[in-house]
Every structure is written in C-alpha cells, then in structure tokens.
Amino acid sequence: MSVGYRWKKLIYGRLKCSIDLCFSASTNKLGICTCIRDEEGCFVLAKSMWFTLLCSIDVGEALGLYHAIKWIHDLRLPNVDSKRVVDYFNRSNDDITEYGIIMDINIYYCSLYLTNSRVGFTRRQANEVVHELTNASTSLLSSRIFDDLPTCINNLIANEMYKHIFLKKSEAPHHHSYGSTKYKKLNK
C-alpha cells in the first residue's frame, strides 16, 4: 500500500463505490469488480464478474462503470459516490467508437437513476482493495455478490481503517485544554 494514501472520509450517509478491472491473457477473461464502502471505509457489499471478451482497456473500464451503475440502480442505493473514463463522463465528448457509445449510455443512466452521485478518479494505490478483489474475480466460476467481507481483502480494509483512525487521532490539536476551556466559558 502506498505510504501517502489514506481513506478519505465521506459525508455522513454517503457510500463510495470503487470499480476496477483486470485482463487475464491466460484465461482470455475480463474481470470487473465493484466494491461499496460506507463513509468510515467499512465494507458494505461487493460484486465480481468476468466475461470472455477481448477489448481495449478504455472499453473495459467503460463496461465496468456500466455494470456498476446497473448494479447500484438495482440495489436502489441513493447515495453512491480510469482517468479517461472519468474525464469523458464529466465532460461528455462526442465519440462514435464502441467506447464512446458505452460511455454515453453510462452518462444517460447516471442522469436518469443516480442523480445524486458523481464519478471521480482514484489512483491504484488508493483503490487497492477493489484491485485485489478484481484480480481474484477471473478465477471464480461465475459472477458473485459478496454480502460478507471476502477474506482476500479483509487485511487491506483493516489496515486502511487502522490508518484512518490512527491518522485522525494524530492530527488532533495538541492542546485539548483550549477547546474544553472555551466550551466551559460558553456554558457559564
């Protein structure tokens, strides 16, 4: 895990949906994984799937976003929070390739079903949990929804949450008495 990475806390009640994909040349599969976590970084749900498909990385990322949008909509989650995919999504280019058509469908579905969501880019170091789960997805016999925390990502999530709590405490003001003194004065 990257030294500079830490979980970025979300607004209370929001969920973060991370998407990753992998290409397996040995099995000729595209693996896609979606992992949903709450505002504290706790595991909520994950879904992994794979397809026997040869496509470009851009098309694979667009398909990953497509399947994540569909799954989030099917779950009826109201608050869910690759660089080129994110840029296209947020700037909407006119692209008549396979990639552009899939992205236009993604934009349409988000505007229709997920109006209170946004799409953003997270570097691989900050997306290690979903990346690890994606790598395992091509060895599964079929698509799978994980209601419980998968063992292959248990330690990664625990480490992120530990770092979040540890860094949160270490960033607290060193002079706790100032805050409590001010509070006492307000109550007198």
Short mmCIF file of C-alpha atoms in Angstrom, two decimals:
data_model
loop_
_atom_site.label_atom_id
_atom_site.label_comp_id
_atom_site.label_asym_id
_atom_site.label_seq_id
_atom_site.Cartn_x
_atom_site.Cartn_y
_atom_site.Cartn_z
CA MET A 1 0.00 0.00 0.00
CA SER A 2 1.22 3.48 -0.78
CA VAL A 3 2.65 5.40 2.17
CA GLY A 4 0.81 8.61 1.25
CA TYR A 5 -2.62 7.00 0.93
CA ARG A 6 -5.37 7.26 3.49
CA TRP A 7 -9.09 6.74 3.32
CA LYS A 8 -10.90 9.98 2.59
CA LYS A 9 -13.91 10.17 4.83
CA LEU A 10 -17.18 10.78 3.01
CA ILE A 11 -20.11 12.90 4.08
CA TYR A 12 -22.25 11.07 6.65
CA GLY A 13 -24.70 8.70 4.99
CA ARG A 14 -22.82 8.54 1.67
CA LEU A 15 -21.39 5.40 0.10
CA LYS A 16 -18.31 5.02 -2.09
CA CYS A 17 -18.39 2.62 -4.99
CA SER A 18 -14.95 1.64 -6.33
CA ILE A 19 -14.59 -0.15 -9.66
CA ASP A 20 -11.59 -1.97 -11.07
CA LEU A 21 -10.93 -4.43 -13.86
CA CYS A 22 -8.26 -6.84 -14.93
CA PHE A 23 -7.43 -8.63 -18.14
CA SER A 24 -6.28 -12.24 -17.92
CA ALA A 25 -4.43 -13.28 -21.06
CA SER A 26 -4.11 -16.88 -19.84
CA THR A 27 -7.89 -17.33 -19.44
CA ASN A 28 -8.96 -14.74 -22.05
CA LYS A 29 -11.19 -13.03 -19.46
CA LEU A 30 -12.08 -9.50 -18.46
CA GLY A 31 -12.67 -9.35 -14.68
CA ILE A 32 -14.73 -6.50 -13.23
CA CYS A 33 -15.24 -5.82 -9.55
CA THR A 34 -17.35 -3.23 -7.75
CA CYS A 35 -16.85 -2.64 -4.02
CA ILE A 36 -19.18 -0.47 -1.94
CA ARG A 37 -17.95 1.02 1.35
CA ASP A 38 -19.55 3.40 3.82
CA GLU A 39 -18.37 6.84 5.00
CA GLU A 40 -15.97 5.24 7.50
CA GLY A 41 -14.46 2.85 4.94
CA CYS A 42 -16.29 -0.24 6.24
CA PHE A 43 -17.19 -2.92 3.72
CA VAL A 44 -20.86 -2.89 2.65
CA LEU A 45 -21.12 -5.08 -0.48
CA ALA A 46 -19.01 -6.21 -3.41
CA LYS A 47 -19.73 -7.80 -6.75
CA SER A 48 -17.31 -9.53 -9.07
CA MET A 49 -17.93 -10.75 -12.57
CA TRP A 50 -15.98 -11.80 -15.60
CA PHE A 51 -16.53 -12.03 -19.33
CA THR A 52 -14.74 -13.91 -22.08
CA LEU A 53 -14.02 -10.81 -24.06
CA LEU A 54 -11.17 -9.12 -25.85
CA CYS A 55 -11.40 -5.34 -25.77
CA SER A 56 -9.30 -2.26 -25.15
CA ILE A 57 -8.67 -1.00 -21.62
CA ASP A 58 -10.91 2.03 -22.25
CA VAL A 59 -13.82 -0.16 -23.38
CA GLY A 60 -13.24 -2.46 -20.39
CA GLU A 61 -13.33 0.50 -17.98
CA ALA A 62 -16.48 1.84 -19.63
CA LEU A 63 -18.10 -1.60 -19.29
CA GLY A 64 -17.04 -1.72 -15.63
CA LEU A 65 -18.76 1.61 -14.99
CA TYR A 66 -21.82 0.42 -16.92
CA HIS A 67 -22.20 -2.72 -14.80
CA ALA A 68 -21.58 -0.78 -11.57
CA ILE A 69 -24.28 1.79 -12.46
CA LYS A 70 -26.73 -1.01 -13.26
CA TRP A 71 -25.95 -2.85 -10.01
CA ILE A 72 -26.23 0.29 -7.86
CA HIS A 73 -29.55 1.10 -9.50
CA ASP A 74 -30.81 -2.46 -8.95
CA LEU A 75 -29.80 -2.22 -5.27
CA ARG A 76 -31.66 1.10 -5.02
CA LEU A 77 -28.74 2.80 -3.27
CA PRO A 78 -29.41 6.54 -3.35
CA ASN A 79 -26.03 7.91 -2.20
CA VAL A 80 -23.09 6.34 -4.03
CA ASP A 81 -20.16 8.40 -4.51
CA SER A 82 -9.63 5.06 -15.28
CA LYS A 83 -8.73 8.62 -15.92
CA ARG A 84 -10.06 8.77 -19.49
CA VAL A 85 -13.41 7.27 -18.42
CA VAL A 86 -13.83 9.87 -15.65
CA ASP A 87 -12.82 12.72 -17.96
CA TYR A 88 -15.28 11.58 -20.64
CA PHE A 89 -18.03 11.13 -18.07
CA ASN A 90 -17.56 14.61 -16.65
CA ARG A 91 -17.00 16.43 -19.97
CA SER A 92 -19.09 14.30 -22.37
CA ASN A 93 -17.14 14.10 -25.64
CA ASP A 94 -18.66 13.20 -28.98
CA ASP A 95 -17.08 9.82 -29.64
CA ILE A 96 -18.75 7.39 -32.05
CA THR A 97 -16.49 4.45 -31.19
CA GLU A 98 -17.60 1.46 -29.10
CA TYR A 99 -16.08 3.18 -26.06
CA GLY A 100 -17.98 6.44 -26.68
CA ILE A 101 -21.30 4.65 -27.15
CA ILE A 102 -20.91 2.75 -23.86
CA MET A 103 -19.89 5.96 -22.06
CA ASP A 104 -22.89 7.86 -23.46
CA ILE A 105 -25.14 5.09 -22.11
CA ASN A 106 -23.36 5.37 -18.73
CA ILE A 107 -23.94 9.12 -18.63
CA TYR A 108 -27.59 8.66 -19.57
CA TYR A 109 -28.19 6.01 -16.88
CA CYS A 110 -26.49 8.11 -14.21
CA SER A 111 -28.56 11.16 -15.12
CA LEU A 112 -31.70 9.03 -15.02
CA TYR A 113 -31.11 6.81 -11.97
CA LEU A 114 -28.22 8.22 -9.92
CA THR A 115 -28.73 11.97 -9.96
CA ASN A 116 -27.14 12.44 -6.53
CA SER A 117 -23.84 10.73 -7.47
CA ARG A 118 -20.55 11.71 -9.02
CA VAL A 119 -17.78 9.90 -10.88
CA GLY A 120 -14.16 10.52 -9.88
CA PHE A 121 -10.72 9.01 -10.49
CA THR A 122 -8.77 7.26 -7.73
CA ARG A 123 -5.19 6.14 -8.25
CA ARG A 124 -4.45 2.41 -7.99
CA GLN A 125 -2.71 2.88 -4.62
CA ALA A 126 -5.92 4.25 -3.14
CA ASN A 127 -8.03 1.59 -4.82
CA GLU A 128 -6.02 -1.43 -3.67
CA VAL A 129 -8.99 -3.18 -2.03
CA VAL A 130 -11.10 -3.39 -5.17
CA HIS A 131 -8.00 -4.13 -7.28
CA GLU A 132 -7.19 -7.18 -5.15
CA LEU A 133 -10.77 -8.44 -5.40
CA THR A 134 -10.77 -7.89 -9.17
CA ASN A 135 -7.63 -9.99 -9.60
CA ALA A 136 -9.39 -12.86 -7.82
CA SER A 137 -12.56 -12.49 -9.93
CA THR A 138 -11.31 -14.26 -13.05
CA SER A 139 -10.69 -17.45 -11.05
CA LEU A 140 -14.33 -17.61 -9.88
CA LEU A 141 -16.72 -19.90 -11.74
CA SER A 142 -19.35 -17.18 -12.16
CA SER A 143 -20.31 -13.69 -11.08
CA ARG A 144 -20.66 -13.31 -7.35
CA ILE A 145 -22.08 -10.83 -4.85
CA PHE A 146 -20.26 -10.69 -1.52
CA ASP A 147 -22.51 -9.85 1.43
CA ASP A 148 -19.70 -10.61 3.87
CA LEU A 149 -16.17 -9.27 3.74
CA PRO A 150 -14.12 -11.53 1.42
CA THR A 151 -11.00 -12.93 3.07
CA CYS A 152 -8.77 -11.75 0.21
CA ILE A 153 -9.43 -8.09 1.14
CA ASN A 154 -10.01 -8.39 4.90
CA ASN A 155 -6.48 -7.30 5.87
CA LEU A 156 -6.41 -4.45 3.34
CA ILE A 157 -9.62 -2.91 4.71
CA ALA A 158 -8.47 -3.42 8.31
CA ASN A 159 -5.15 -1.67 7.52
CA GLU A 160 -6.90 1.26 5.82
CA MET A 161 -9.32 1.70 8.69
CA TYR A 162 -6.49 1.46 11.24
CA LYS A 163 -4.53 4.13 9.36
CA HIS A 164 -7.65 6.30 9.14
CA ILE A 165 -8.23 6.09 12.90
CA PHE A 166 -4.52 6.45 13.75
CA LEU A 167 -4.01 9.46 11.47
CA LYS A 168 -7.23 11.04 12.68
CA LYS A 169 -6.02 10.86 16.29
CA SER A 170 -2.50 12.06 15.45
CA GLU A 171 -3.89 15.09 13.58
CA ALA A 172 -5.99 16.23 16.55
CA PRO A 173 -4.91 19.52 18.16
CA HIS A 174 -2.14 19.08 20.72
CA HIS A 175 -3.75 21.49 23.19
CA HIS A 176 -7.02 19.83 24.09
CA SER A 177 -7.48 22.16 27.05
CA TYR A 178 -8.10 25.17 24.78
CA GLY A 179 -11.20 23.59 23.31
CA SER A 180 -12.51 22.46 26.69
CA THR A 181 -11.74 25.84 28.30
CA LYS A 182 -13.63 27.63 25.56
CA TYR A 183 -16.52 25.20 25.99
CA LYS A 184 -16.62 25.81 29.75
CA LYS A 185 -16.67 29.58 29.24
CA LEU A 186 -19.62 29.27 26.87
CA ASN A 187 -21.58 27.28 29.44
CA LYS A 188 -21.04 29.69 32.39
#
